[in-house]
């Protein structure tokens, strides 16, 4: 069963000092499931990697995406329509575009598992295709 990765998980893998590093890194190294990074996660992850770690950390991630080592899933117009709906529906929760895009992509691809360190936003959201996301690790 495929798994979508959120920005926080991407960052946690790269930052050995991150509180989530060991759990996320272990999960990524041991899972047999396919992991995908939504294209919308890339700019946010790059910003965090560049500013909090180093330009080299950003380059390593971008190179992994470009080479196919990290599998990237693109958004389509339908996903953007759904992102807009999610942002409007959850306006009081102040969800951001990137989280909403991960949610919309998961719905379209019928993915129920999200690798994330963001428990609040992904627990709050009620997807159309399942009762709730399974949050990993």
Short mmCIF file of N, CA and C in Angstrom, two decimals:
data_model
loop_
_atom_site.label_atom_id
_atom_site.label_comp_id
_atom_site.label_asym_id
_atom_site.label_seq_id
_atom_site.Cartn_x
_atom_site.Cartn_y
_atom_site.Cartn_z
N UNK A 1 0.85 -1.18 0.00
CA UNK A 1 0.00 0.00 0.00
C UNK A 1 0.89 1.25 0.00
N UNK A 2 0.72 2.15 -0.94
CA UNK A 2 1.60 3.33 -1.03
C UNK A 2 1.42 4.29 0.14
N UNK A 3 2.46 5.08 0.37
CA UNK A 3 2.49 6.04 1.47
C UNK A 3 2.95 7.38 0.91
N UNK A 4 2.25 8.47 1.29
CA UNK A 4 2.69 9.82 0.94
C UNK A 4 3.50 10.40 2.09
N UNK A 5 4.55 11.13 1.73
CA UNK A 5 5.40 11.77 2.74
C UNK A 5 5.11 13.26 2.79
N UNK A 6 5.01 13.79 3.99
CA UNK A 6 4.83 15.21 4.21
C UNK A 6 6.20 15.86 4.42
N UNK A 7 6.23 17.18 4.39
CA UNK A 7 7.47 17.94 4.52
C UNK A 7 8.24 17.60 5.78
N UNK A 8 7.55 17.52 6.90
CA UNK A 8 8.22 17.25 8.17
C UNK A 8 8.98 15.94 8.17
N UNK A 9 8.44 14.94 7.51
CA UNK A 9 9.12 13.64 7.43
C UNK A 9 10.37 13.75 6.57
N UNK A 10 10.27 14.47 5.46
CA UNK A 10 11.45 14.68 4.59
C UNK A 10 12.55 15.37 5.39
N UNK A 11 12.18 16.41 6.12
CA UNK A 11 13.16 17.15 6.91
C UNK A 11 13.75 16.28 8.02
N UNK A 12 12.91 15.53 8.70
CA UNK A 12 13.37 14.70 9.82
C UNK A 12 14.41 13.68 9.38
N UNK A 13 14.27 13.16 8.18
CA UNK A 13 15.26 12.20 7.67
C UNK A 13 16.63 12.86 7.56
N UNK A 14 16.64 14.10 7.10
CA UNK A 14 17.91 14.79 6.84
C UNK A 14 18.58 15.35 8.09
N UNK A 15 17.78 15.71 9.09
CA UNK A 15 18.33 16.36 10.28
C UNK A 15 18.45 15.36 11.43
N UNK A 16 19.66 14.91 11.67
CA UNK A 16 19.91 13.92 12.72
C UNK A 16 19.56 14.43 14.12
N UNK A 17 19.47 15.75 14.28
CA UNK A 17 19.12 16.34 15.58
C UNK A 17 17.62 16.49 15.77
N UNK A 18 16.85 16.27 14.71
CA UNK A 18 15.40 16.41 14.80
C UNK A 18 14.83 15.34 15.73
N UNK A 19 13.84 15.73 16.53
CA UNK A 19 13.22 14.80 17.49
C UNK A 19 12.61 13.58 16.80
N UNK A 20 12.22 13.71 15.55
CA UNK A 20 11.59 12.62 14.81
C UNK A 20 12.58 11.83 13.97
N UNK A 21 13.83 12.25 13.90
CA UNK A 21 14.79 11.65 12.97
C UNK A 21 14.86 10.13 13.07
N UNK A 22 15.11 9.61 14.25
CA UNK A 22 15.30 8.16 14.38
C UNK A 22 14.07 7.37 13.96
N UNK A 23 12.90 7.81 14.38
CA UNK A 23 11.67 7.09 14.04
C UNK A 23 11.38 7.12 12.54
N UNK A 24 11.51 8.31 11.94
CA UNK A 24 11.22 8.43 10.51
C UNK A 24 12.28 7.72 9.69
N UNK A 25 13.54 7.92 10.03
CA UNK A 25 14.63 7.28 9.29
C UNK A 25 14.50 5.75 9.35
N UNK A 26 14.23 5.23 10.52
CA UNK A 26 14.07 3.78 10.68
C UNK A 26 12.90 3.28 9.84
N UNK A 27 11.79 4.01 9.87
CA UNK A 27 10.63 3.60 9.09
C UNK A 27 10.96 3.56 7.60
N UNK A 28 11.60 4.61 7.11
CA UNK A 28 11.93 4.69 5.67
C UNK A 28 12.90 3.57 5.28
N UNK A 29 13.86 3.28 6.14
CA UNK A 29 14.84 2.23 5.82
C UNK A 29 14.25 0.82 5.87
N UNK A 30 13.20 0.63 6.66
CA UNK A 30 12.70 -0.73 6.85
C UNK A 30 11.38 -1.04 6.14
N UNK A 31 10.67 -0.03 5.69
CA UNK A 31 9.37 -0.30 5.06
C UNK A 31 9.56 -0.94 3.69
N UNK A 32 8.61 -1.77 3.34
CA UNK A 32 8.59 -2.36 2.00
C UNK A 32 7.56 -1.66 1.12
N UNK A 33 6.86 -0.72 1.70
CA UNK A 33 5.83 0.03 0.98
C UNK A 33 6.48 1.09 0.09
N UNK A 34 5.77 1.45 -0.97
CA UNK A 34 6.26 2.52 -1.84
C UNK A 34 6.01 3.86 -1.17
N UNK A 35 7.05 4.70 -1.15
CA UNK A 35 6.97 6.04 -0.59
C UNK A 35 6.96 7.06 -1.72
N UNK A 36 6.07 8.04 -1.62
CA UNK A 36 5.97 9.09 -2.62
C UNK A 36 6.00 10.45 -1.94
N UNK A 37 6.65 11.41 -2.59
CA UNK A 37 6.66 12.79 -2.13
C UNK A 37 5.80 13.60 -3.10
N UNK A 38 4.75 14.25 -2.62
CA UNK A 38 3.98 15.13 -3.50
C UNK A 38 4.86 16.28 -3.99
N UNK A 39 4.70 16.66 -5.24
CA UNK A 39 5.53 17.72 -5.81
C UNK A 39 5.42 19.01 -4.99
N UNK A 40 4.28 19.23 -4.37
CA UNK A 40 4.07 20.44 -3.57
C UNK A 40 4.91 20.47 -2.30
N UNK A 41 5.40 19.33 -1.87
CA UNK A 41 6.26 19.25 -0.68
C UNK A 41 7.68 19.73 -1.00
N UNK A 42 8.10 19.59 -2.24
CA UNK A 42 9.49 19.87 -2.61
C UNK A 42 9.93 21.29 -2.26
N UNK A 43 9.22 22.36 -2.66
CA UNK A 43 9.70 23.71 -2.32
C UNK A 43 9.79 23.97 -0.82
N UNK A 44 8.80 23.50 -0.07
CA UNK A 44 8.82 23.71 1.37
C UNK A 44 9.97 22.94 2.02
N UNK A 45 10.17 21.70 1.60
CA UNK A 45 11.28 20.90 2.13
C UNK A 45 12.61 21.53 1.77
N UNK A 46 12.74 22.00 0.53
CA UNK A 46 13.99 22.64 0.11
C UNK A 46 14.30 23.88 0.94
N UNK A 47 13.29 24.68 1.19
CA UNK A 47 13.49 25.87 2.02
C UNK A 47 14.00 25.49 3.40
N UNK A 48 13.36 24.52 4.03
CA UNK A 48 13.78 24.10 5.37
C UNK A 48 15.17 23.48 5.36
N UNK A 49 15.44 22.63 4.40
CA UNK A 49 16.75 21.99 4.31
C UNK A 49 17.85 23.03 4.10
N UNK A 50 17.61 23.98 3.21
CA UNK A 50 18.60 25.01 2.89
C UNK A 50 18.85 25.95 4.08
N UNK A 51 17.76 26.42 4.71
CA UNK A 51 17.92 27.42 5.76
C UNK A 51 18.29 26.83 7.12
N UNK A 52 17.84 25.62 7.42
CA UNK A 52 18.10 25.04 8.74
C UNK A 52 19.26 24.05 8.76
N UNK A 53 19.60 23.51 7.60
CA UNK A 53 20.72 22.58 7.54
C UNK A 53 21.83 23.15 6.66
N UNK A 54 21.67 23.05 5.35
CA UNK A 54 22.72 23.58 4.46
C UNK A 54 22.25 23.51 3.01
N UNK A 55 22.87 24.29 2.14
CA UNK A 55 22.59 24.16 0.71
C UNK A 55 22.87 22.74 0.21
N UNK A 56 23.86 22.07 0.80
CA UNK A 56 24.17 20.70 0.39
C UNK A 56 23.02 19.75 0.71
N UNK A 57 22.37 19.94 1.86
CA UNK A 57 21.22 19.10 2.22
C UNK A 57 20.09 19.29 1.21
N UNK A 58 19.89 20.53 0.80
CA UNK A 58 18.87 20.81 -0.21
C UNK A 58 19.23 20.12 -1.53
N UNK A 59 20.48 20.26 -1.95
CA UNK A 59 20.93 19.64 -3.19
C UNK A 59 20.78 18.13 -3.16
N UNK A 60 21.11 17.52 -2.04
CA UNK A 60 20.97 16.07 -1.91
C UNK A 60 19.52 15.64 -2.13
N UNK A 61 18.59 16.38 -1.54
CA UNK A 61 17.17 16.05 -1.70
C UNK A 61 16.71 16.26 -3.14
N UNK A 62 17.06 17.40 -3.72
CA UNK A 62 16.66 17.68 -5.11
C UNK A 62 17.24 16.64 -6.05
N UNK A 63 18.49 16.27 -5.84
CA UNK A 63 19.13 15.26 -6.69
C UNK A 63 18.43 13.91 -6.56
N UNK A 64 18.01 13.57 -5.34
CA UNK A 64 17.28 12.31 -5.13
C UNK A 64 15.93 12.33 -5.85
N UNK A 65 15.29 13.48 -5.87
CA UNK A 65 14.02 13.62 -6.61
C UNK A 65 14.27 13.53 -8.11
N UNK A 66 15.31 14.20 -8.59
CA UNK A 66 15.61 14.23 -10.03
C UNK A 66 16.01 12.86 -10.55
N UNK A 67 16.72 12.09 -9.74
CA UNK A 67 17.21 10.78 -10.17
C UNK A 67 16.14 9.69 -10.08
N UNK A 68 15.06 9.97 -9.39
CA UNK A 68 14.03 8.96 -9.20
C UNK A 68 14.20 8.16 -7.92
N UNK A 69 15.27 8.42 -7.19
CA UNK A 69 15.46 7.75 -5.90
C UNK A 69 14.29 8.08 -4.97
N UNK A 70 13.89 9.35 -5.00
CA UNK A 70 12.66 9.79 -4.32
C UNK A 70 11.59 9.88 -5.40
N UNK A 71 10.50 9.17 -5.20
CA UNK A 71 9.43 9.15 -6.20
C UNK A 71 8.49 10.31 -5.95
N UNK A 72 8.30 11.12 -6.98
CA UNK A 72 7.49 12.33 -6.88
C UNK A 72 6.14 12.12 -7.56
N UNK A 73 5.09 12.55 -6.89
CA UNK A 73 3.74 12.52 -7.46
C UNK A 73 3.30 13.95 -7.76
N UNK A 74 2.86 14.17 -8.98
CA UNK A 74 2.42 15.50 -9.40
C UNK A 74 0.96 15.75 -9.02
N UNK A 75 0.65 17.02 -8.89
CA UNK A 75 -0.72 17.44 -8.70
C UNK A 75 -1.36 17.68 -10.06
N UNK A 76 -2.65 17.49 -10.13
CA UNK A 76 -3.42 17.82 -11.33
C UNK A 76 -4.45 18.87 -10.94
N UNK A 77 -5.10 19.44 -11.94
CA UNK A 77 -6.06 20.52 -11.68
C UNK A 77 -7.11 20.12 -10.64
N UNK A 78 -7.59 18.92 -10.75
CA UNK A 78 -8.59 18.41 -9.80
C UNK A 78 -8.08 18.50 -8.36
N UNK A 79 -6.78 18.25 -8.16
CA UNK A 79 -6.20 18.34 -6.82
C UNK A 79 -6.25 19.78 -6.31
N UNK A 80 -5.97 20.73 -7.19
CA UNK A 80 -6.00 22.14 -6.79
C UNK A 80 -7.41 22.58 -6.41
N UNK A 81 -8.40 22.08 -7.14
CA UNK A 81 -9.79 22.36 -6.79
C UNK A 81 -10.08 21.81 -5.39
N UNK A 82 -9.63 20.61 -5.13
CA UNK A 82 -9.86 19.99 -3.82
C UNK A 82 -9.09 20.71 -2.72
N UNK A 83 -7.86 21.16 -3.01
CA UNK A 83 -7.09 21.94 -2.04
C UNK A 83 -7.88 23.17 -1.63
N UNK A 84 -8.45 23.85 -2.61
CA UNK A 84 -9.24 25.05 -2.33
C UNK A 84 -10.43 24.71 -1.42
N UNK A 85 -11.08 23.60 -1.68
CA UNK A 85 -12.21 23.17 -0.84
C UNK A 85 -11.75 22.86 0.58
N UNK A 86 -10.63 22.17 0.70
CA UNK A 86 -10.10 21.81 2.03
C UNK A 86 -9.73 23.07 2.80
N UNK A 87 -9.04 24.00 2.15
CA UNK A 87 -8.64 25.24 2.83
C UNK A 87 -9.86 26.02 3.30
N UNK A 88 -10.91 26.05 2.49
CA UNK A 88 -12.14 26.76 2.88
C UNK A 88 -12.85 26.04 4.03
N UNK A 89 -12.96 24.72 3.91
CA UNK A 89 -13.67 23.94 4.92
C UNK A 89 -12.97 23.98 6.28
N UNK A 90 -11.64 24.00 6.26
CA UNK A 90 -10.86 23.97 7.50
C UNK A 90 -10.18 25.31 7.78
N UNK A 91 -10.81 26.39 7.34
CA UNK A 91 -10.22 27.73 7.49
C UNK A 91 -9.89 28.06 8.95
N UNK A 92 -10.75 27.67 9.86
CA UNK A 92 -10.51 27.96 11.28
C UNK A 92 -9.28 27.23 11.82
N UNK A 93 -8.94 26.11 11.22
CA UNK A 93 -7.78 25.33 11.67
C UNK A 93 -6.48 25.86 11.08
N UNK A 94 -6.60 26.77 10.11
CA UNK A 94 -5.43 27.40 9.48
C UNK A 94 -4.50 26.38 8.84
N UNK A 95 -5.10 25.41 8.13
CA UNK A 95 -4.29 24.47 7.36
C UNK A 95 -3.56 25.25 6.28
N UNK A 96 -2.38 24.78 5.90
CA UNK A 96 -1.63 25.42 4.83
C UNK A 96 -1.80 24.67 3.51
N UNK A 97 -1.36 25.32 2.43
CA UNK A 97 -1.48 24.75 1.10
C UNK A 97 -0.80 23.39 0.99
N UNK A 98 0.41 23.27 1.52
CA UNK A 98 1.15 22.02 1.34
C UNK A 98 0.42 20.85 2.01
N UNK A 99 0.01 21.02 3.25
CA UNK A 99 -0.73 19.94 3.92
C UNK A 99 -2.02 19.62 3.17
N UNK A 100 -2.74 20.64 2.75
CA UNK A 100 -3.99 20.42 2.01
C UNK A 100 -3.73 19.70 0.69
N UNK A 101 -2.61 19.99 0.06
CA UNK A 101 -2.29 19.32 -1.21
C UNK A 101 -1.94 17.85 -0.98
N UNK A 102 -1.28 17.54 0.12
CA UNK A 102 -1.00 16.15 0.46
C UNK A 102 -2.32 15.42 0.69
N UNK A 103 -3.24 16.06 1.38
CA UNK A 103 -4.55 15.47 1.65
C UNK A 103 -5.33 15.23 0.36
N UNK A 104 -5.34 16.22 -0.52
CA UNK A 104 -6.07 16.10 -1.79
C UNK A 104 -5.48 15.01 -2.66
N UNK A 105 -4.16 14.95 -2.73
CA UNK A 105 -3.49 13.92 -3.53
C UNK A 105 -3.79 12.53 -2.96
N UNK A 106 -3.76 12.41 -1.65
CA UNK A 106 -4.07 11.13 -1.01
C UNK A 106 -5.49 10.69 -1.36
N UNK A 107 -6.42 11.62 -1.35
CA UNK A 107 -7.80 11.27 -1.73
C UNK A 107 -7.86 10.78 -3.17
N UNK A 108 -7.25 11.52 -4.08
CA UNK A 108 -7.33 11.15 -5.50
C UNK A 108 -6.68 9.80 -5.77
N UNK A 109 -5.56 9.53 -5.11
CA UNK A 109 -4.83 8.29 -5.34
C UNK A 109 -5.28 7.15 -4.42
N UNK A 110 -6.28 7.43 -3.59
CA UNK A 110 -6.82 6.44 -2.65
C UNK A 110 -5.74 5.92 -1.70
N UNK A 111 -4.93 6.85 -1.20
CA UNK A 111 -3.86 6.53 -0.25
C UNK A 111 -4.34 6.90 1.15
N UNK A 112 -4.22 5.96 2.07
CA UNK A 112 -4.70 6.17 3.44
C UNK A 112 -3.58 6.39 4.45
N UNK A 113 -2.33 6.20 4.03
CA UNK A 113 -1.21 6.27 4.96
C UNK A 113 -0.33 7.47 4.63
N UNK A 114 -0.04 8.29 5.66
CA UNK A 114 0.77 9.49 5.51
C UNK A 114 1.94 9.41 6.48
N UNK A 115 3.15 9.57 5.94
CA UNK A 115 4.35 9.65 6.78
C UNK A 115 4.54 11.12 7.12
N UNK A 116 4.28 11.47 8.37
CA UNK A 116 4.27 12.87 8.77
C UNK A 116 4.63 13.01 10.24
N UNK A 117 5.14 14.17 10.58
CA UNK A 117 5.34 14.51 11.99
C UNK A 117 4.25 15.47 12.45
N UNK A 118 3.39 15.88 11.53
CA UNK A 118 2.31 16.83 11.79
C UNK A 118 1.05 16.09 12.19
N UNK A 119 0.95 15.77 13.44
CA UNK A 119 -0.20 15.01 13.92
C UNK A 119 -1.48 15.84 13.96
N UNK A 120 -1.37 17.11 14.28
CA UNK A 120 -2.55 17.96 14.44
C UNK A 120 -3.36 18.06 13.15
N UNK A 121 -2.74 18.57 12.09
CA UNK A 121 -3.47 18.83 10.86
C UNK A 121 -4.01 17.56 10.22
N UNK A 122 -3.19 16.52 10.17
CA UNK A 122 -3.62 15.30 9.50
C UNK A 122 -4.61 14.49 10.34
N UNK A 123 -4.62 14.69 11.65
CA UNK A 123 -5.63 14.04 12.51
C UNK A 123 -6.97 14.76 12.43
N UNK A 124 -6.91 16.05 12.27
CA UNK A 124 -8.11 16.89 12.20
C UNK A 124 -8.92 16.63 10.93
N UNK A 125 -8.23 16.42 9.83
CA UNK A 125 -8.86 16.29 8.52
C UNK A 125 -9.61 14.96 8.38
N UNK A 126 -10.79 15.02 7.77
CA UNK A 126 -11.58 13.82 7.49
C UNK A 126 -11.62 13.60 5.98
N UNK A 127 -10.81 12.66 5.49
CA UNK A 127 -10.77 12.40 4.05
C UNK A 127 -12.08 11.82 3.52
N UNK A 128 -12.29 12.00 2.23
CA UNK A 128 -13.51 11.49 1.60
C UNK A 128 -13.45 9.98 1.35
N UNK A 129 -12.26 9.41 1.27
CA UNK A 129 -12.12 8.01 0.85
C UNK A 129 -11.89 7.02 2.00
N UNK A 130 -11.75 7.53 3.22
CA UNK A 130 -11.55 6.66 4.38
C UNK A 130 -11.97 7.43 5.63
N UNK A 131 -12.08 6.73 6.75
CA UNK A 131 -12.50 7.40 7.98
C UNK A 131 -11.47 8.41 8.47
N UNK A 132 -10.20 8.03 8.38
CA UNK A 132 -9.10 8.89 8.81
C UNK A 132 -7.82 8.35 8.21
N UNK A 133 -6.82 9.23 8.11
CA UNK A 133 -5.52 8.77 7.64
C UNK A 133 -4.82 7.97 8.74
N UNK A 134 -4.04 6.99 8.32
CA UNK A 134 -3.14 6.32 9.25
C UNK A 134 -1.84 7.12 9.22
N UNK A 135 -1.47 7.68 10.35
CA UNK A 135 -0.29 8.54 10.43
C UNK A 135 0.91 7.72 10.87
N UNK A 136 1.95 7.80 10.09
CA UNK A 136 3.18 7.05 10.34
C UNK A 136 4.32 8.02 10.61
N UNK A 137 5.40 7.72 11.29
CA UNK A 137 5.67 6.40 11.84
C UNK A 137 4.90 6.19 13.14
#
